[in-house]
Short mmCIF file of C-alpha atoms in Angstrom, two decimals:
data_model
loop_
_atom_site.label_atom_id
_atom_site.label_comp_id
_atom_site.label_asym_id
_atom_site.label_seq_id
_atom_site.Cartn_x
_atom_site.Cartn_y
_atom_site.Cartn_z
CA UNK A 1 1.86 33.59 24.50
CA UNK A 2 2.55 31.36 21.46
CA UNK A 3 1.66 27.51 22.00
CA UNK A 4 3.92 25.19 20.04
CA UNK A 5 2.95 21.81 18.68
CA UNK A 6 4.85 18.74 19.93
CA UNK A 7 3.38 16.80 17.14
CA UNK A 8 6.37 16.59 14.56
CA UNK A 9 4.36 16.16 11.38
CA UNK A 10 2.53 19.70 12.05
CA UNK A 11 2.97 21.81 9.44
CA UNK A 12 4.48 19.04 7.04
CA UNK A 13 2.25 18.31 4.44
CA UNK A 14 2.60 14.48 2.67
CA UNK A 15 4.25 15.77 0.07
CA UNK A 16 7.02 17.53 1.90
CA UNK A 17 7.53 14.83 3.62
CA UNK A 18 8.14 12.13 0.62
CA UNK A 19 10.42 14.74 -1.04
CA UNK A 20 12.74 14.78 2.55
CA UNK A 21 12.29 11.38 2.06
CA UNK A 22 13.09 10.96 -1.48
CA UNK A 23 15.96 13.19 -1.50
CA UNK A 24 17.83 11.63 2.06
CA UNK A 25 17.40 7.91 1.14
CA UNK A 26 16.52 7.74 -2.52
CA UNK A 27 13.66 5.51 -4.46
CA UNK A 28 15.89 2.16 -3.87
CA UNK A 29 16.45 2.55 -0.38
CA UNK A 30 12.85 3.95 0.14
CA UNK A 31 11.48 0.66 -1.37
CA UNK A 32 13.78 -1.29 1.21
CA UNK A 33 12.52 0.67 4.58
CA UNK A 34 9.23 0.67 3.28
CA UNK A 35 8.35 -2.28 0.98
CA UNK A 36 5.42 -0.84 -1.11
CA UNK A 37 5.37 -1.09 -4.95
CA UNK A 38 4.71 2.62 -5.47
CA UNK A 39 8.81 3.04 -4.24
CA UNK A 40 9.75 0.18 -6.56
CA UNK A 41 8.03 0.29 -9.77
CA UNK A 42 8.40 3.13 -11.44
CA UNK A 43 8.28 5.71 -8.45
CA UNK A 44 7.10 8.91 -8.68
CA UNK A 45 6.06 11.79 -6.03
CA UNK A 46 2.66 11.90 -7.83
CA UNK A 47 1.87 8.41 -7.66
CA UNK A 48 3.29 8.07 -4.45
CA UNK A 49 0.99 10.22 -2.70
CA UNK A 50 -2.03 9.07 -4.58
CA UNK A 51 -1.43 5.68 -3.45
CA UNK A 52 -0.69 7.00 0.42
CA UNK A 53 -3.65 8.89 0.64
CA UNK A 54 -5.60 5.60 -0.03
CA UNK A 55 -3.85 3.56 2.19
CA UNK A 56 -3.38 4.01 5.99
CA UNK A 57 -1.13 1.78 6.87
CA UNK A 58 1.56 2.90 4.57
CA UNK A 59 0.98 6.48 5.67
CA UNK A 60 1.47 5.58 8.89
CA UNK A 61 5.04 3.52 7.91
CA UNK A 62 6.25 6.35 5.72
CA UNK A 63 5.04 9.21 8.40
CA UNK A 64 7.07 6.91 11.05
CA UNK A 65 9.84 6.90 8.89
CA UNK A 66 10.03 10.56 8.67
CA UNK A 67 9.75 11.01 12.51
CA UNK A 68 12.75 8.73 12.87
CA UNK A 69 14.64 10.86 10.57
CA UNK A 70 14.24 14.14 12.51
CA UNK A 71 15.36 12.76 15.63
#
């Protein structure tokens, strides 16, 4: 008997989940759903995550996003 999550970031690390991110809206738009400087300045994957490991709240925007774009 298998037991599936319901949770739909199991399995997804961060950094999967900025490339989907990445790749369906692009930096610019990125920056516009989620107004952090990391998306606007100079964006990369690698400082991306660095900066969303430190900070919580923009996790939690940019894991929200994600959700909303698997629906």
């Amino acid at each position: 008997m298998t037991t599936s999550s319901r949770d739909p970031l199991h399995g997804v690390t961060l950094e999967q989940l900025l490339t989907q991110l990445v790749e369906h809206y692009g930096w610019p738009a990125l920056a516009e759903q989620v107004a952090i400087n990391c998306f606007k300045q100079d964006p990369s994957i690698k400082s991306s995550l660095k900066f969303l490991r430190k900070t919580p709240w923009a996790r939690s925007k940019v894991e929200a996003l994600y959700i909303q774009l698997q629906s």
